[in-house]
Every structure is written in structure tokens, then in C-alpha cells.
Tab-separated table of C-alpha atoms and ligand atoms in Angstrom:
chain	number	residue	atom	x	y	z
A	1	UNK	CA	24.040	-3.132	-5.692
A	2	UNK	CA	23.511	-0.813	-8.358
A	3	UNK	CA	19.869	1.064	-8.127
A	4	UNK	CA	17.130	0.203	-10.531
A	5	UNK	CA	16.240	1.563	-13.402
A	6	UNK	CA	12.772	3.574	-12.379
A	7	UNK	CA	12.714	6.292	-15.170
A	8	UNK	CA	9.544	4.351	-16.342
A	9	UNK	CA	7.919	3.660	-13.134
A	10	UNK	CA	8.580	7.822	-12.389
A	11	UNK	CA	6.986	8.514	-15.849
A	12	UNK	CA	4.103	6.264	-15.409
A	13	UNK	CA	3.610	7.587	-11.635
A	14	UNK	CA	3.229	11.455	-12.876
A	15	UNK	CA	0.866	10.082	-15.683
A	16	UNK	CA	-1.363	8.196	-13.959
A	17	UNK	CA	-1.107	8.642	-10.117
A	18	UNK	CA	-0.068	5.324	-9.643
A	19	UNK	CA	2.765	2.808	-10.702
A	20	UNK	CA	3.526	-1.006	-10.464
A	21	UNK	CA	6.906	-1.989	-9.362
A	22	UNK	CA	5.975	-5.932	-10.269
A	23	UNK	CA	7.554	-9.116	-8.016
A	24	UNK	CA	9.760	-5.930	-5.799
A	25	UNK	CA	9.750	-8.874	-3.180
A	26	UNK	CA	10.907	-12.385	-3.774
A	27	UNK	CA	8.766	-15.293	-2.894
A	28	UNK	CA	10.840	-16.106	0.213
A	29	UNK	CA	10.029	-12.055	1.355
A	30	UNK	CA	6.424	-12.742	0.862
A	31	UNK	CA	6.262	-16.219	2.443
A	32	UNK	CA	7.672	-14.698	5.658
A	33	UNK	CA	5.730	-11.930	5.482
A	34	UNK	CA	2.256	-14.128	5.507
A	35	UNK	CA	4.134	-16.624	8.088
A	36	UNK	CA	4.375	-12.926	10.124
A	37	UNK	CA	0.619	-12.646	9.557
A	38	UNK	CA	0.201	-15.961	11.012
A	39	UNK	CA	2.243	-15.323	13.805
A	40	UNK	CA	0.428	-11.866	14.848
A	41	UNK	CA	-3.269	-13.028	14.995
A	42	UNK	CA	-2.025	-16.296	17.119
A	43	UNK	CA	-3.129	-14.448	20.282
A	44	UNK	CA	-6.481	-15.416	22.194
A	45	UNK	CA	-8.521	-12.015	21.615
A	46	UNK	CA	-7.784	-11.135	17.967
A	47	UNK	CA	-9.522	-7.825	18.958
A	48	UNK	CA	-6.231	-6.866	20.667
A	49	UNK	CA	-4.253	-6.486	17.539
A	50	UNK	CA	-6.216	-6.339	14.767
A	51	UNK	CA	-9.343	-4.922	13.872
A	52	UNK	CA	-12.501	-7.703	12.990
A	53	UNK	CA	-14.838	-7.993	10.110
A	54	UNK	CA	-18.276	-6.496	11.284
A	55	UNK	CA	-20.273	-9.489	12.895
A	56	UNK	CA	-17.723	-11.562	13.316
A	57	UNK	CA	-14.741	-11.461	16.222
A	58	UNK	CA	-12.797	-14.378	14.891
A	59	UNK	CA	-11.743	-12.833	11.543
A	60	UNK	CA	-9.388	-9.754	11.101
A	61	UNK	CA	-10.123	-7.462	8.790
A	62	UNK	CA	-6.701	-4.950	9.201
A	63	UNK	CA	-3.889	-5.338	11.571
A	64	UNK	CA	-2.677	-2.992	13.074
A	65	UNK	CA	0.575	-0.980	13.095
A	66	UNK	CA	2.225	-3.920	11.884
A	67	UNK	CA	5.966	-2.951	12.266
A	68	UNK	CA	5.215	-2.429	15.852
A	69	UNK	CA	4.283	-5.655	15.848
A	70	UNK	CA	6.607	-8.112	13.836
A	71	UNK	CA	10.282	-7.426	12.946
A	72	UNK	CA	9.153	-8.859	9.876
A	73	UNK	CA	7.699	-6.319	8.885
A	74	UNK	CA	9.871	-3.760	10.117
A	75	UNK	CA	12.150	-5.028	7.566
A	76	UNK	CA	10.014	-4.553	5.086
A	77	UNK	CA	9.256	-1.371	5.283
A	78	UNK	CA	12.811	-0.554	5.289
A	79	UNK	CA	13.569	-2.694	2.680
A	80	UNK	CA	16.119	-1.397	0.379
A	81	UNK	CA	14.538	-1.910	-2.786
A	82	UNK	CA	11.406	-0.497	-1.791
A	83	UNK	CA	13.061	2.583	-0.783
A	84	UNK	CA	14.890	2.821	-3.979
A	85	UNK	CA	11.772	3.048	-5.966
A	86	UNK	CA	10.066	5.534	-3.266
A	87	UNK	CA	13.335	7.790	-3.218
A	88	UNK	CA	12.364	7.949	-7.217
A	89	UNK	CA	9.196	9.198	-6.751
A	90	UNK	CA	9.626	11.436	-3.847
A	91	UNK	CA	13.322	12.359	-3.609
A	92	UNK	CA	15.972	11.225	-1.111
A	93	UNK	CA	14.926	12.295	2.141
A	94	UNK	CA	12.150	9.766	3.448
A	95	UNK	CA	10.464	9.652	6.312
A	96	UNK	CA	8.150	6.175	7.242
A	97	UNK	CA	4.696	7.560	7.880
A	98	UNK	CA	2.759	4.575	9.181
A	99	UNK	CA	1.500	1.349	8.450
A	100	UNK	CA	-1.611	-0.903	8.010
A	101	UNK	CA	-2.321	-4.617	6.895
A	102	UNK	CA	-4.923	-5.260	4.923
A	103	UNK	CA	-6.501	-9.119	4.722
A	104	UNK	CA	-9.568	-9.518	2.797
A	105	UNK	CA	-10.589	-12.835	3.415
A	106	UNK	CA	-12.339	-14.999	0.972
A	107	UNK	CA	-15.713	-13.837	0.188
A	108	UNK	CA	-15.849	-11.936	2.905
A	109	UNK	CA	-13.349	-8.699	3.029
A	110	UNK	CA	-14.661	-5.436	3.323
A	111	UNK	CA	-15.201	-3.113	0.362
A	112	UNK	CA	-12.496	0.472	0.831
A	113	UNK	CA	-14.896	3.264	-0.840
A	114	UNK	CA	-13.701	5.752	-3.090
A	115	UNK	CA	-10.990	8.112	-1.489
A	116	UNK	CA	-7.575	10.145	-1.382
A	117	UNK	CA	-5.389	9.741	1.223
A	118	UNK	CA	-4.364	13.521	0.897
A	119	UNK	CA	-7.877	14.138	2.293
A	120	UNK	CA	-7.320	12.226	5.514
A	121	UNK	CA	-3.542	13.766	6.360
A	122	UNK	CA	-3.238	17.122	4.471
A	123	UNK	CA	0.335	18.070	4.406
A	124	UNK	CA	2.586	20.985	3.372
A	125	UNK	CA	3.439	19.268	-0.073
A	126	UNK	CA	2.017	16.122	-2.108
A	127	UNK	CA	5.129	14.328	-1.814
A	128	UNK	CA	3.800	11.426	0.156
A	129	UNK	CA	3.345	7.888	-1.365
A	130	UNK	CA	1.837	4.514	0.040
A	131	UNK	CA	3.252	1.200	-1.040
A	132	UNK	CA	1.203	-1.650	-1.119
A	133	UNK	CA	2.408	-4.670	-1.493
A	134	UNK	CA	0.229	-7.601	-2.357
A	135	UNK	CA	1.001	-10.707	-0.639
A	136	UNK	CA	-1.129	-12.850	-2.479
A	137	UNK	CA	-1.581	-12.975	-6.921
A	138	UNK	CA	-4.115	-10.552	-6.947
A	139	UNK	CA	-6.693	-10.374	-9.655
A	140	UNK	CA	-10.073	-8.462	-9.726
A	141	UNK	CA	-11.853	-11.317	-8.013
A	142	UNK	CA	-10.029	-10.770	-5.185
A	143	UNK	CA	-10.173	-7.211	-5.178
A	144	UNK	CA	-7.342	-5.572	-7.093
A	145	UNK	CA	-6.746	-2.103	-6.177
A	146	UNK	CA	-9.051	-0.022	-8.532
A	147	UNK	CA	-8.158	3.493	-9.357
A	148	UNK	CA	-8.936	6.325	-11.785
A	149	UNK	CA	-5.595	7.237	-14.203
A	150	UNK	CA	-4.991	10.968	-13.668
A	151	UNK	CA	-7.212	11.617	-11.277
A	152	UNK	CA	-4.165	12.842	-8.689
A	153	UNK	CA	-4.129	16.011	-11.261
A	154	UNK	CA	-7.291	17.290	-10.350
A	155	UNK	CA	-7.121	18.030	-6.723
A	156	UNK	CA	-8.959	16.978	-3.875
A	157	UNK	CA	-12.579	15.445	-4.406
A	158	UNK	CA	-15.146	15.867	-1.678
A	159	UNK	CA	-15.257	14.034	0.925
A	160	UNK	CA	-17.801	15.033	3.476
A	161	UNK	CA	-20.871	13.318	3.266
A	162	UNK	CA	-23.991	15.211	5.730
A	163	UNK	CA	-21.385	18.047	7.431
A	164	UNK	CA	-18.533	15.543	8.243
A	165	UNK	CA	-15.712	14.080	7.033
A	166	UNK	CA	-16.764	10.330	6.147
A	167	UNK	CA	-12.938	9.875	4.101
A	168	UNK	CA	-15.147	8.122	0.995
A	169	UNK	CA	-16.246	10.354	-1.946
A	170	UNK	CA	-19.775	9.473	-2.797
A	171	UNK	CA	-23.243	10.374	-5.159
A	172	UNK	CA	-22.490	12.693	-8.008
A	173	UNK	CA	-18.748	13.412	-6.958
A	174	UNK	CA	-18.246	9.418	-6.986
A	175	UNK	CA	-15.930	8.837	-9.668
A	176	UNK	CA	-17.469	6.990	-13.008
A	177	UNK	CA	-16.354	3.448	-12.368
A	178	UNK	CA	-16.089	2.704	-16.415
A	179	UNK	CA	-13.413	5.360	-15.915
A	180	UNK	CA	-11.381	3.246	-13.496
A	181	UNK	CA	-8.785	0.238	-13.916
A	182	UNK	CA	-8.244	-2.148	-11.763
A	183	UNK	CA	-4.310	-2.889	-10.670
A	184	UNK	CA	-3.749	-6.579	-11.099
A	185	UNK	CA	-0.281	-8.131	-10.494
A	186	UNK	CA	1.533	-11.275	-8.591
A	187	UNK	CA	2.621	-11.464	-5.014
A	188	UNK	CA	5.174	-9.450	-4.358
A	189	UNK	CA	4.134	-6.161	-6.359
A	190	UNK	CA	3.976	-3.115	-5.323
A	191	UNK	CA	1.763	-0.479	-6.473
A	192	UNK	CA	2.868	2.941	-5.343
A	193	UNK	CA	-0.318	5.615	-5.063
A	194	UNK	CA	0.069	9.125	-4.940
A	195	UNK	CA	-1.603	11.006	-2.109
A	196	UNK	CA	-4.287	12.821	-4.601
A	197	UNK	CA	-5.049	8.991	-6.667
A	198	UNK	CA	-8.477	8.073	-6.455
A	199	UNK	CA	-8.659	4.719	-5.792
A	200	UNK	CA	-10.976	1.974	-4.443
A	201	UNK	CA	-11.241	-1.944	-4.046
A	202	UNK	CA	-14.446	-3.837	-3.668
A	203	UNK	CA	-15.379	-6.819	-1.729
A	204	UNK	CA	-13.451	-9.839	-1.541
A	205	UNK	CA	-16.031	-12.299	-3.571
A	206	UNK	CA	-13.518	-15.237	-4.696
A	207	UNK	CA	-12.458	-18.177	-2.588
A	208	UNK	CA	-8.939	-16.654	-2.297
A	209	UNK	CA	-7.828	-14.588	0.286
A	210	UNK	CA	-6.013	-10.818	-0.988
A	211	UNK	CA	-3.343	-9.644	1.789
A	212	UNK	CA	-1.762	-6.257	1.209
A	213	UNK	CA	1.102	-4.782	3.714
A	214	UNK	CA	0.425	-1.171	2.814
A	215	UNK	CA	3.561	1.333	4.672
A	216	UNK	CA	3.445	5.253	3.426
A	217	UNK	CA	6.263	7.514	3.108
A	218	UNK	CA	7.038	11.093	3.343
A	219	UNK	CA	9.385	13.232	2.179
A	220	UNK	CA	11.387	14.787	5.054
A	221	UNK	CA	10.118	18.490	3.959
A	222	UNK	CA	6.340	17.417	4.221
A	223	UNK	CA	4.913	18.750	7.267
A	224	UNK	CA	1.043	17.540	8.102
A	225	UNK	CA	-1.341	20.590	8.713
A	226	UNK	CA	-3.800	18.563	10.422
A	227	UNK	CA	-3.444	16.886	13.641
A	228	UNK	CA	-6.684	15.403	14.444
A	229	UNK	CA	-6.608	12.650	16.206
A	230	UNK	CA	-6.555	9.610	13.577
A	231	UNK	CA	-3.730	11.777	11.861
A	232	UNK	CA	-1.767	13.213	14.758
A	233	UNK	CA	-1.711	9.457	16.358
A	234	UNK	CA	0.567	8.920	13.351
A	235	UNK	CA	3.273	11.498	14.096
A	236	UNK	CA	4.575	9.593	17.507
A	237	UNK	CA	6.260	6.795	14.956
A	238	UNK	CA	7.476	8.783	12.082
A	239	UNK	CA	10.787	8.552	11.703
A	240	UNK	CA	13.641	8.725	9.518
A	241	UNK	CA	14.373	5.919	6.884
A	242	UNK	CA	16.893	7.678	4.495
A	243	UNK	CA	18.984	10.811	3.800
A	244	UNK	CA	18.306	13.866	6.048
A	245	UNK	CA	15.608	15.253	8.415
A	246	UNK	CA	14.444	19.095	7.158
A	247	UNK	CA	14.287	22.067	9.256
A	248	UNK	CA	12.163	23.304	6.221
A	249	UNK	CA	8.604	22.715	5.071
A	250	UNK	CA	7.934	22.940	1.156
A	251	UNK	CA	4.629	24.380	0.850
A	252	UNK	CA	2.733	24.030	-2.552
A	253	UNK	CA	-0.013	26.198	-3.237
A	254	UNK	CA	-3.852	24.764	-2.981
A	255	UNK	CA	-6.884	24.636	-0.415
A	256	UNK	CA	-7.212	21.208	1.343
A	257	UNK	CA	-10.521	20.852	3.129
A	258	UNK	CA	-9.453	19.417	6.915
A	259	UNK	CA	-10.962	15.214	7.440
A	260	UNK	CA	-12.803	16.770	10.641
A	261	UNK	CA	-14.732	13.561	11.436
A	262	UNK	CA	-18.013	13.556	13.543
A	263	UNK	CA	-16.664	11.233	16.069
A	264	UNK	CA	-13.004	9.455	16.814
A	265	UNK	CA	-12.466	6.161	14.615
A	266	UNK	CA	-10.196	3.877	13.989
A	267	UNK	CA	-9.763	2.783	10.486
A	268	UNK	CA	-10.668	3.983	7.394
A	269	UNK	CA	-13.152	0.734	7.015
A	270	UNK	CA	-15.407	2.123	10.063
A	271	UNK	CA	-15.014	5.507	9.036
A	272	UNK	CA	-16.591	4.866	5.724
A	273	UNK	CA	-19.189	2.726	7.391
A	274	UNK	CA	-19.788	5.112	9.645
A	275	UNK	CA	-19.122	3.287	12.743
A	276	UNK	CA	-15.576	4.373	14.632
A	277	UNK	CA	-16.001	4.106	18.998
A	278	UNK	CA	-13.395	5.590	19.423
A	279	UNK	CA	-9.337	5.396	20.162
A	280	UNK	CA	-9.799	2.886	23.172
A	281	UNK	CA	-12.209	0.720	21.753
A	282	UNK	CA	-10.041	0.368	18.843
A	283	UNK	CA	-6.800	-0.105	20.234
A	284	UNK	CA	-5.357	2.699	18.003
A	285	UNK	CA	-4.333	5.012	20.831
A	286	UNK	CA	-1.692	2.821	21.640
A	287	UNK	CA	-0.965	1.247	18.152
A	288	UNK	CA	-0.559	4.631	16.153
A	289	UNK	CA	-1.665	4.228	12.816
A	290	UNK	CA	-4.826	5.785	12.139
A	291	UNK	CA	-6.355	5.967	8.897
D	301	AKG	O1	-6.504	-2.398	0.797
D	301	AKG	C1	-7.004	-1.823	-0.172
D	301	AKG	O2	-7.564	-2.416	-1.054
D	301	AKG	C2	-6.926	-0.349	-0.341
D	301	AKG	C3	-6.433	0.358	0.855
D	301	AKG	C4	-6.488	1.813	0.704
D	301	AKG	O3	-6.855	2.354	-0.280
D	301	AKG	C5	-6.052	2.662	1.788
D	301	AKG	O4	-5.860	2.151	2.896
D	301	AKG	O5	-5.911	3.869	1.559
């Protein structure tokens, strides 16, 4: 198979910080994908591999580490195409970082504040990228990714709220939503983010659920230089997905203020809400995909 044509999708990436790669995955991809979903949360204590919308235990709000949990996924992460368009944007050795599955249920899925993922895993170089791949037609009403164009050119914003690392950027560093757009596109897209995007997505307030499989890559020279727990946990599952492993970190100049949290958490939902118990209570520990 000959590999796509991406020059656009590069040139839009450096631009904005962000680029659609629309319908990446076929229909049949993204029905067994949501089958997967399905297939994961049909356990008796949801709890066990997911995490739950506050106040209620019967509805999962992120699952976690989903490759360790369904081939299906697995698959997907690896999934030629998909690494195609990542090799574009960050070169030909790739590592898999980690995973997450978002579900925002129908007018009920949690609100994901303003944030960079640089500022939760610092490495030596900004050549990291998250996919996220919708699994449902996603539209602002069912909260579209929202993100600022060009914001990944200005370095990282604050996020410490009271002393701590709270991974949201709030009050008068919060970016000027007017300025943002929001990232609509049919199941099967995938928007790739750079580490420095700003980005956000609200509350799930239409009747339709929005499920996003979200893996992350690195490139092999990228070295974290932070290993607090939520990030370190991720390091046991990297691995190789393409090309070579690097006895070399790039380093690019720059001062990254470290995520150090108050207290252990879990996901990036209870860090913002400022909940987090801890790596036991959240299952993370053994799951190893923090953030
Ligand atoms: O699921 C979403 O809407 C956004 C997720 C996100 O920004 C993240 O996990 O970094």
C-alpha cells in the first residue's frame, strides 16, 4: 500500500497545533471498536476497569488502559494507517506512550478543562502527539474537541492553581474561548494534538453519546524528565511501534514547570476536579496510564 499523501495534514499540524485526518478508520474499525467498549464494561464492578462519573457507579466515564484490555484495541493503536500519519508528524521512530478511552455519555459526560499535555509529561523534545479518534459523529453538542489554533507556539501556560499542579489552566491565563474552534468530524476521524495545543471539551449536553479512543505517541529520541507517579506509571508499557529505539535524547531548549500534584490521582478528570485517592483506589497502579 502506498503511504498517504499528509503534506497537508503536516502543514496544517505546524499551523495550528492540531490536524484532522477525517474517516482514518472505516465503519467496520469503529463498529468493533464500540462492540470492544461493550465488551470491557460487561464485568459486575465497572469500578474495576474503568473509572465512573462522580455520583454515579454504574456509568464509566474513561476506561482504562484500553489496549491492556481488548486486542481490539491493541490493533488500533498499531494500526497502520494511523501510524503513517503519526510517522508524518513526528518522524519514523515511534514509540506508543499510553492510552485512555474517553465516553461522554449523553447529557451527562464530564467537562476536560483547559490544558497541555506537555504540562503533565515534560519530555526532552515536543515530538509527542495524541490521536483521538472519535467513535461516534461528533458535533459541538456532543462535545467536539475545542482548541485554540497556534496556541502550541507559545509555550507552556500555567497550570498550577493555589501551589499545585491541578493540569487545567484557569482565571486570567484561561484561554479566551471566542478564540477557540471546536473540531467537528464523523466517526472514524482522527484529530492529532500536539503536546503544547491548548485544548478543551465541555460537557456532554445532547442525547448522543461522544466516545473517543485517544493512544499518544513518542518519538523514540523523547525522553520524559518527570517521573511522578501519574507519568512514570506510563513508562512500564511504552514500547516500540515502528523504526528504531534511540540511545540518544534530542533536547530542545525551554523551561517546563514539573505537574507536581498535591496528592496521587488518577485521571486527568479528578485531577481537574480536584479529587484523585490515589493509585489503589483508582486502579491505575496496575493499569498504567495515568493522565
Ligand atoms: O476527551 C476529550 O474530549 C479530551 C481529552 C483530552 O484532552 C486529554 O485527555 O488530554
Amino acid at each position: 500500500m502506498s503511504a498517504p499523501d499528509t503534506a497537508a495534514l503536516v502543514k496544517e499540524y505546524r499551523e495550528n497545533g492540531f490536524a484532522v485526518a477525517e474517516r482514518l478508520f472505516d465503519q467496520d474499525e469503529v463498529a468493533e471498536l464500540n462492540t470492544a467498549i461493550t465488551e470491557v464494561l460487561a464485568v459486575p464492578d465497572i469500578g474495576s476497569v474503568a473509572e465512573v462519573e462522580p455520583g454515579d457507579n454504574s456509568m464509566a466515564r474513561r476506561i482504562w488502559a484500553p489496549t491492556k484490555q481488548h486486542a481490539a484495541f491493541e490493533r488500533a493503536a498499531a494500526h497502520p494507517g494511523l501510524l503513517d500519519h503519526v510517522e508524518a508528524l513526528i518522524g519514523p521512530d515511534i514509540l506508543f506512550h499510553y492510552s485512555k478511552l474517553h465516553l461522554k455519555a449523553p447529557q451527562v459526560g464530564s467537562v476536560v478543562e483547559w490544558h497541555q499535555d506537555f504540562a503533565y509529561y515534560p519530555h526532552t523534545n515536543t515530538d509527542l502527539v495524541t490521536a483521538l479518534l472519535y467513535l461516534d459523529d461528533t458535533t459541538t453538542e456532543n462535545s467536539a474537541l475545542q482548541a485554540i489554533p497556534g496556541s502550541h507556539l507559545r509555550g507552556l501556560a500555567d497550570h498550577y492553581v493555589d501551589g499545585f499542579f491541578r493540569g487545567k489552566v484557569v482565571g486570567a491565563d484561561a484561554p479566551d474561548p471566542s478564540h477557540a474552534v471546536a473540531i467537528e468530524a464523523p466517526a472514524g476521524s482522527v484529530v492529532f494534538i500536539h503536546p503544547l495545543l491548548l485544548h478543551y471539551s465541555s460537557p456532554n449536553r445532547s442525547d448522543r453519546f461522544r466516545r473517543a479512543f485517544l493512544p499518544a505517541y513518542r518519538a523514540a529520541d523523547a525522553y520524559p524528565i518527570h517521573f511522578g507517579a501519574h507519568a512514570g506509571h506510563n513508562e512500564a508499557g511504552v514500547r516500540l511501534l515502528r523504526g528504531s529505539v534511540s540511545d540518544t535524547a534530542r533536547v530542545e531548549g525551554g523551561t517546563w514547570r514539573l505537574p507536581l500534584a498535591e496528592r496521587p490521582f488518577g485521571s486527568l478528570f479528578q485531577l481537574q476536579e480536584g479529587a484523585g485517592d490515589g493509585p489503589a483506589a483508582t486502579g491505575y497502579a496496575t493499569l498504567e496510564d495515568a493522565k
